[in-house]
Short mmCIF file of C-alpha atoms and ligand atoms in Angstrom, two decimals:
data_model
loop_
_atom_site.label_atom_id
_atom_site.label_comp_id
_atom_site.label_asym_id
_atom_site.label_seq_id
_atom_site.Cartn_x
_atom_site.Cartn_y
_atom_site.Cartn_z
CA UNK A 26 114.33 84.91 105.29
CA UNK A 27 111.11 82.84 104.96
CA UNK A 28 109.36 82.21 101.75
CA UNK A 29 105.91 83.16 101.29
CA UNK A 30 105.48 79.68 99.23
CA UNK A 31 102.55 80.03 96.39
CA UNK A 32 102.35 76.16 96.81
CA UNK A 33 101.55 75.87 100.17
CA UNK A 34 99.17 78.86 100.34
CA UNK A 35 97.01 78.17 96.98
CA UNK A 36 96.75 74.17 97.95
CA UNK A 37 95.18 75.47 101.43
CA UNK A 38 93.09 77.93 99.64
CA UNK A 39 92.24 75.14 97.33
CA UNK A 40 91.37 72.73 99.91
CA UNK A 41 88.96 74.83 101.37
CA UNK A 42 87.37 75.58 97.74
CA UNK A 43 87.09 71.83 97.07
CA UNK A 44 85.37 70.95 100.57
CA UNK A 45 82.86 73.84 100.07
CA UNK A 46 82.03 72.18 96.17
CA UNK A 47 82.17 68.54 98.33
CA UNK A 48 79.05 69.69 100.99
CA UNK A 49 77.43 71.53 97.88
CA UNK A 50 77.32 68.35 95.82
CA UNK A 51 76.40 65.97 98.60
CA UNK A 52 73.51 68.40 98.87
CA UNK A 53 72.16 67.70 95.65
CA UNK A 54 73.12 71.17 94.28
CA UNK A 55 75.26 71.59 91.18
CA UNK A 56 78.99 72.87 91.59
CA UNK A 57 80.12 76.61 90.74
CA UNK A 58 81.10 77.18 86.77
CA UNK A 59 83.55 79.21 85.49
CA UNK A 60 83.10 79.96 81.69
CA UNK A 61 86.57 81.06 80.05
CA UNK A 62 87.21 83.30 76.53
CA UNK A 63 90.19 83.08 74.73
CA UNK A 64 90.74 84.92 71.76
CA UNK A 65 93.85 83.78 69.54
CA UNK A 66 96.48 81.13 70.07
CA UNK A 67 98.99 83.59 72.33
CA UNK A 68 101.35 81.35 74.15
CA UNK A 69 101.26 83.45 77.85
CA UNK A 70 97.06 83.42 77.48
CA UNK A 71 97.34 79.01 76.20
CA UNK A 72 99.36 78.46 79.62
CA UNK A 73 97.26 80.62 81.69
CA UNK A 74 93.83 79.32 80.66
CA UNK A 75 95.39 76.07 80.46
CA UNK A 76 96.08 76.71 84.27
CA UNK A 77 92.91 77.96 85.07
CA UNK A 78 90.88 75.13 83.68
CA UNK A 79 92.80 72.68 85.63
CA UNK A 80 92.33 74.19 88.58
CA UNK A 81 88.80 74.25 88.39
CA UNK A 82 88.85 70.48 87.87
CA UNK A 83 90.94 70.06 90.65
CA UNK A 84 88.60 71.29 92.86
CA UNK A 85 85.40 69.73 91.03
CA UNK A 86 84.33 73.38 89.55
CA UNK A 87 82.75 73.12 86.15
CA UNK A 88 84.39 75.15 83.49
CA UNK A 89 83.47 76.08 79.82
CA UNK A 90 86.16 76.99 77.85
CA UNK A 91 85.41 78.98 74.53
CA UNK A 92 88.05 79.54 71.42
CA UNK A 93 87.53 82.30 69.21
CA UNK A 94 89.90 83.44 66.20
CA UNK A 95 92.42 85.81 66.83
CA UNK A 96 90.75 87.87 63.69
CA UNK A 97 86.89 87.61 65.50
CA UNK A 98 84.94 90.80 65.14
CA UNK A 99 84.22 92.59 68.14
CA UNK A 100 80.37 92.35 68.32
CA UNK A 101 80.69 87.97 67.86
CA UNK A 102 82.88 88.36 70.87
CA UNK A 103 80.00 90.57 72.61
CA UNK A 104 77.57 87.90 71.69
CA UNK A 105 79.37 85.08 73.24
CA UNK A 106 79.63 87.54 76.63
CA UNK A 107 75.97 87.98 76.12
CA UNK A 108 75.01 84.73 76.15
CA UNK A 109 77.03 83.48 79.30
CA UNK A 110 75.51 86.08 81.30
CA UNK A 111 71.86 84.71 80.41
CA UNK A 112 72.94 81.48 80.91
CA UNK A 113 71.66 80.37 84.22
CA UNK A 114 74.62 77.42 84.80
CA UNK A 115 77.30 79.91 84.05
CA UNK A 116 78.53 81.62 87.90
CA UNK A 117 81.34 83.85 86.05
CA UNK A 118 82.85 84.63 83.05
CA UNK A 119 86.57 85.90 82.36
CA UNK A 120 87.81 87.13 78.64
CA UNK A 121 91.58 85.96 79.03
CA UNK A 122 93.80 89.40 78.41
CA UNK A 123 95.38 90.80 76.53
CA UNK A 124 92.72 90.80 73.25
CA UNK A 125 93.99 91.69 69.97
CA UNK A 126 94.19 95.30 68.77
CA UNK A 127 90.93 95.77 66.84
CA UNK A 128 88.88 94.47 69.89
CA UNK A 129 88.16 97.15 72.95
CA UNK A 130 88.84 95.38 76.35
CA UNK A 131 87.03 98.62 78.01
CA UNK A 132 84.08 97.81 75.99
CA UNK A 133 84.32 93.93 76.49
CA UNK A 134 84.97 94.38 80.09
CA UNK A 135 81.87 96.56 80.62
CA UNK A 136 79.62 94.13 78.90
CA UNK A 137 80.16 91.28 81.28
CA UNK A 138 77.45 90.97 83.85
CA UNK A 139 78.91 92.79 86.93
CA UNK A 140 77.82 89.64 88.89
CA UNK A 141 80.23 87.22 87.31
CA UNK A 142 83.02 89.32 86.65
CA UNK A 143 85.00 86.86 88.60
CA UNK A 144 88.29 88.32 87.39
CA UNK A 145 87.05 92.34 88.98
CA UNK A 146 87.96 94.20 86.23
CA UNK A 147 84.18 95.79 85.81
CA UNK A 148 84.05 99.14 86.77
CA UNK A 149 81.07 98.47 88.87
CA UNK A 150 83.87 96.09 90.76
CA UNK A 151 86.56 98.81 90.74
CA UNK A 152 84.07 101.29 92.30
CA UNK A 153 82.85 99.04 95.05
CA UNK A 154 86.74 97.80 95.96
CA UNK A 155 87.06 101.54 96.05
CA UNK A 156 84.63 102.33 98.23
CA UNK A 157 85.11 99.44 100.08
CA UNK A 158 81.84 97.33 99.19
CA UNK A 159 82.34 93.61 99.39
CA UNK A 160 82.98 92.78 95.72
CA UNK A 161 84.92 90.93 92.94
CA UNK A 162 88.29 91.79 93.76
CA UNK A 163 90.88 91.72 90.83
CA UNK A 164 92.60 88.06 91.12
CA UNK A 165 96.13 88.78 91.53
CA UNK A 166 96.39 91.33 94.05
CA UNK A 167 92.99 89.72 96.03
CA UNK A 168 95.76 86.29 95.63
CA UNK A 169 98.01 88.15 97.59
CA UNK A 170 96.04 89.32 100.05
CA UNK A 171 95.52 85.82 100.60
CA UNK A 172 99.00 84.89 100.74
CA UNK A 173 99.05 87.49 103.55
CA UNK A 174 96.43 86.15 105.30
CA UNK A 175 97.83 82.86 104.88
CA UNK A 176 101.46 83.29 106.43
CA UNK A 177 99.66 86.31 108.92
CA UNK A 178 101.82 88.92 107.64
CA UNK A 179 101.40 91.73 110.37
CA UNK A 180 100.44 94.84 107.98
CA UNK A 181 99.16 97.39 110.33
CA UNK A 182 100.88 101.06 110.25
CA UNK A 183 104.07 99.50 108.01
CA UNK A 184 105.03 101.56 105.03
CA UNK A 185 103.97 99.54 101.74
CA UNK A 186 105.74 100.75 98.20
CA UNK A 187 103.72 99.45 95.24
CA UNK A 188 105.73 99.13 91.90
CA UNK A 189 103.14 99.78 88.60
CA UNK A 190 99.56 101.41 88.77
CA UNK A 191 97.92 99.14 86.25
CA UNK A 192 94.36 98.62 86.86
CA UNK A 193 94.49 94.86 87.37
CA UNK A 194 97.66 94.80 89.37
CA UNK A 195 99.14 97.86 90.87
CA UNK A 196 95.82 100.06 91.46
CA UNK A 197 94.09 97.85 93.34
CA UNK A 198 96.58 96.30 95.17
CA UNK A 199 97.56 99.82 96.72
CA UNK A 200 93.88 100.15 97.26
CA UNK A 201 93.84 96.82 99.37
CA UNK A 202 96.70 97.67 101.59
CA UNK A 203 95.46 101.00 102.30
CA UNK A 204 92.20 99.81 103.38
CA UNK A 205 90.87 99.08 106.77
CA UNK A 206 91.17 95.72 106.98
CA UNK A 207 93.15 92.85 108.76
CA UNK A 208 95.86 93.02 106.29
CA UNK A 209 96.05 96.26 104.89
CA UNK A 210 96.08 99.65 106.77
CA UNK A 211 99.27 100.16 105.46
CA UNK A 212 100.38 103.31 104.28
CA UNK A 213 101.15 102.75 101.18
CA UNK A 214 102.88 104.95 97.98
CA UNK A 215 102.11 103.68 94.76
CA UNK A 216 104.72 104.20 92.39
CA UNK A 217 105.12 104.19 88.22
CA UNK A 218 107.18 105.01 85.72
CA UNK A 219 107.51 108.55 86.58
CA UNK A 220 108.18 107.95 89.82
CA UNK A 221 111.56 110.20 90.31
CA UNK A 222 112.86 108.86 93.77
CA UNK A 223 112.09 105.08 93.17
CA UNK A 224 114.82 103.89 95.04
CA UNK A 225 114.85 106.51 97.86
CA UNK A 226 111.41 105.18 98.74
CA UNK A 227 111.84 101.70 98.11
CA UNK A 228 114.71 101.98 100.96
CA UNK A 229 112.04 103.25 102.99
CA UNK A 230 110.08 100.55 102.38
CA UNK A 231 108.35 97.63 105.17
CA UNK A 232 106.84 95.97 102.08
CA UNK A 233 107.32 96.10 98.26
CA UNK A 234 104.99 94.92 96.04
CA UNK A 235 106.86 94.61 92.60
CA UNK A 236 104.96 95.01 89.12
CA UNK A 237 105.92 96.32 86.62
CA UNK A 238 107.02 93.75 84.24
CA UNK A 239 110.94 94.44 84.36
CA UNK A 240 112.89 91.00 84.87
CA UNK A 241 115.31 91.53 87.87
CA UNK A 242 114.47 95.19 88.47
CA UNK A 243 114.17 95.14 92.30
CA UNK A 244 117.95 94.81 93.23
CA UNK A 245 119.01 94.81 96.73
CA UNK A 246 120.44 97.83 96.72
CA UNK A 247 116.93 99.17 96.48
CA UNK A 248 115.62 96.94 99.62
CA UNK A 249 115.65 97.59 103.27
CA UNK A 250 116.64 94.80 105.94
CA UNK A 251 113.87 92.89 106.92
CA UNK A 252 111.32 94.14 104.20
CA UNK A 253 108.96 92.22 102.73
CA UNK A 254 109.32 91.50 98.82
CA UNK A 255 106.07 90.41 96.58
CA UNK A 256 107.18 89.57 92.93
CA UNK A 257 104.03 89.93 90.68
CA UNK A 258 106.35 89.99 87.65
CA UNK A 259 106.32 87.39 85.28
CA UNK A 260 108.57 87.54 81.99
CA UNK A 261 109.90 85.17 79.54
CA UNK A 262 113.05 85.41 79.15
CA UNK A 263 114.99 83.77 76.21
CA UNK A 264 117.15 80.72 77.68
CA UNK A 265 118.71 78.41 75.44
CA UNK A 266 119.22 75.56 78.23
CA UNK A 267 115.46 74.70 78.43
CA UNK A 268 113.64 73.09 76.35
CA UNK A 269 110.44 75.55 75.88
CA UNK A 270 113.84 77.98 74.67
CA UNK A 271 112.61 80.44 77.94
CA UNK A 272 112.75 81.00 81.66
CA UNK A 273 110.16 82.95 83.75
CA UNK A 274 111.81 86.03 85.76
CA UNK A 275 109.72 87.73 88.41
CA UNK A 276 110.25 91.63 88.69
CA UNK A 277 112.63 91.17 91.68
CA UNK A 278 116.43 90.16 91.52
CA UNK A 279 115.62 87.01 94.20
CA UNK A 280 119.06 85.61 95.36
CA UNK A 281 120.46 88.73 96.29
CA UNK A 282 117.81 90.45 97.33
CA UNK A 283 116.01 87.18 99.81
CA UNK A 284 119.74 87.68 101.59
CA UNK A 285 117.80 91.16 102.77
CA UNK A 286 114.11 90.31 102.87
CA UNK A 287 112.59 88.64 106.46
CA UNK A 288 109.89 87.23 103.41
CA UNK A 289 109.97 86.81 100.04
CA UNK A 290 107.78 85.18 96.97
CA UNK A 291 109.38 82.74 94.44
CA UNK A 292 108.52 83.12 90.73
CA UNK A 293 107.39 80.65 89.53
CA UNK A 294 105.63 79.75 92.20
CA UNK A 295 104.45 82.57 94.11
CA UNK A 296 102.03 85.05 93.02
CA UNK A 297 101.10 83.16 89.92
CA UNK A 298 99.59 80.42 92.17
CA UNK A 299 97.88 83.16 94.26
CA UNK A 300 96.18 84.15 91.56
CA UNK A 301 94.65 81.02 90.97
CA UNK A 302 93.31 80.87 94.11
CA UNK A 303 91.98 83.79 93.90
CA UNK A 304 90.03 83.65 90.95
CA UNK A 305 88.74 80.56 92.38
CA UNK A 306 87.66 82.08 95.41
CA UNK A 307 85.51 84.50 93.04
CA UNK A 308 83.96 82.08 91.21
CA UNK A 309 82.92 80.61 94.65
CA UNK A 310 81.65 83.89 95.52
CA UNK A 311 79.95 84.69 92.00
CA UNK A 312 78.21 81.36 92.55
CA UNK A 313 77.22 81.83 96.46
CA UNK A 314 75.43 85.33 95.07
CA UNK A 315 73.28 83.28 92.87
CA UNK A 316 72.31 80.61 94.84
CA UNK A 317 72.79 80.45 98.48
CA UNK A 318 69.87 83.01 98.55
P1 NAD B 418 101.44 96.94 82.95
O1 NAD B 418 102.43 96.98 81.84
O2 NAD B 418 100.00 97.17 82.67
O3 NAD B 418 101.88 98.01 84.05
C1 NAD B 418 103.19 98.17 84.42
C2 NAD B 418 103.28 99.31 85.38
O4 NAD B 418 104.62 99.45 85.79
C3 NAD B 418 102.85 100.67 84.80
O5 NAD B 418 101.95 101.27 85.70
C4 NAD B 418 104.14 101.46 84.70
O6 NAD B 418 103.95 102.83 85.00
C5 NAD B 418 105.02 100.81 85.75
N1 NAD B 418 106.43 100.86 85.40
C6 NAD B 418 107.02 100.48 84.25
N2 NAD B 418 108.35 100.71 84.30
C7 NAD B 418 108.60 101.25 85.50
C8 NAD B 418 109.77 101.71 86.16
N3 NAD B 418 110.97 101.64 85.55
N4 NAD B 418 109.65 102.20 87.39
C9 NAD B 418 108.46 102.26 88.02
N5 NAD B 418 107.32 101.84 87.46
C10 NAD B 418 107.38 101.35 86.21
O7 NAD B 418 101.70 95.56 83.69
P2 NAD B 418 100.75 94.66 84.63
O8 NAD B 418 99.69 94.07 83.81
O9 NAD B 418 100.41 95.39 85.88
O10 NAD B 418 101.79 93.49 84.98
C11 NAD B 418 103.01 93.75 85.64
C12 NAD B 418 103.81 92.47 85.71
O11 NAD B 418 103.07 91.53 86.47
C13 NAD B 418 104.05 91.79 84.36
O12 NAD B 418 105.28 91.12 84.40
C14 NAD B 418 102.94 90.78 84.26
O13 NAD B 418 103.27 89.68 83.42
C15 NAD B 418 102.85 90.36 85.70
N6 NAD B 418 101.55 89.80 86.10
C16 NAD B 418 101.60 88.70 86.87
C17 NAD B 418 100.46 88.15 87.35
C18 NAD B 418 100.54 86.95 88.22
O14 NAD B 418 99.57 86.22 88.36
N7 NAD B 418 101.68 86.73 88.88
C19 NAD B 418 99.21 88.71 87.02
C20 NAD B 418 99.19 89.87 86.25
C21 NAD B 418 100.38 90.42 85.79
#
């Protein structure tokens, strides 16, 4: 078993990113800038946005990151999305999910300019990764098509079971490995929660791609030898030995089912990372659409 290690894969990604934002700036041109919208004080959304900040620093992006009250009307929040898309330093914009009840994400979504929706939930995105238009690709399955790329996972022709048809996970990731390109044309079956066979056709499986937000659900009973296992799941799960009083668990039951798997991502430390890098990677792109004309 070899582990497809978020680390290694993001920090290359990364590395790239930062050299790019390096020959920009000794150019005299300003660096991409990601502006960021978090709604309430949700303790997934702090660490993620946290996360996401960082990394833009890392690499010498600029970011913006806007609070708003978990209790802000919807049309403030449509103002603030407003204004970042007429302001001229701003590459792309994300609203961090989930937003609270009163507030339509649809709505929100659709208001962002379609040329900094660096995160690719816009349906103008969705349509174009659909039809197979260079685009904003959602962050977390685009990640793993860079971790793919990045260990040269051969794709071509293999059987690929997705776990969870949400439209920023699931969807598009089946999407991605069904398409012609160097690591999809896979055939792939996207499965969901009423999916009858589940296990039948994960044991049929070359590559699993698990979301669906079940700690431990992928069990090695379900798993081929030799498959390929992506965890996308990340859950907190109570734990009294740590000190934050919870541990992450990825969708996937790892130690018994990397005994099975030729590769296999961590969590923490897998897709998470990937995700990163692949927001990154859109901001890069968001930016490059603007001004390398
Ligand atoms: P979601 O709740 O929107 O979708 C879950 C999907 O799983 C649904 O399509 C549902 O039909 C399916 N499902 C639920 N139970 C099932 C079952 N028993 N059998 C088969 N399918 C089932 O979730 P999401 O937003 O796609 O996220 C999924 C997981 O991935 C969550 O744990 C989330 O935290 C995680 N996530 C991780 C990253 C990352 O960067 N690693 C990014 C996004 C989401």
């Amino acid at each position: 078993m070899q582990l497809l290690d978020g680390k290694i894969a993001s920090k290359a990604v990364k590395e790239q990113l930062k050299q790019q934002v390096e020959t920009l700036v000794n150019k005299g041109k300003r660096a991409p800038h990601l502006a960021a919208i978090l709604v309430g004080t949700n303790g997934a959304s702090e660490t993620y946005v946290a996360s996401k900040v960082k990394n833009c620093a890392e690499i010498g992006f600029q970011s913006t990151l806007i609070r708003l009250d978990e209790n802000v009307d919807e049309q403030t929040l449509l103002d603030e999305i407003i204004k970042l898309n007429n302001d001229e330093n701003i590459d792309g914009i994300l609203v961090q999910l989930p937003l609270p009840k009163h507030i339509s994400e649809q709505k929100i979504i659709a208001t962002i300019d379609a040329a900094k929706d660096v995160d690719g939930f816009h349906p103008i995105s969705a349509g174009n990764l659909m039809l197979g238009i260079p685009s904003f690709i959602p962050a977390t399955p685009y990640g793993i098509m860079l971790m793919l790329e990045h260990y040269n996972i051969e794709t071509k022709g293999k059987h690929a079971v997705v776990i969870g048809r949400s439209n920023i996970v699931g969807r598009p990731m089946s999407i991605l490995l069904s398409t012609n390109n160097p690591y999809g044309n896979c055939t792939v079956t996207l499965c969901h929660s009423h999916t009858h066979n589940l296990k039948e056709l994960c044991l049929q499986a070359d590559i699993i791609v698990a979301a669906l937000g079940k700690p431990e659900f992928l069990k090695a009973d379900m798993v081929k030898d030799g498959a390929i296992i992506i965890d996308v799941g990340i859950t907190r799960v109570e734990d009294a030995t740590k000190k934050s009083g919870y541990s992450i668990k990825g969708d996937v039951a790892f130690d018994e089912v990397a005994e099975k798997a030729s590769f296999i991502t961590p969590v923490p430390g897998g897709v998470g990372l990937m995700t990163i890098a692949g927001l990154l990677k859109n901001t890069m792109r968001a930016y490059e659409l603007r001004e390398v004309k």
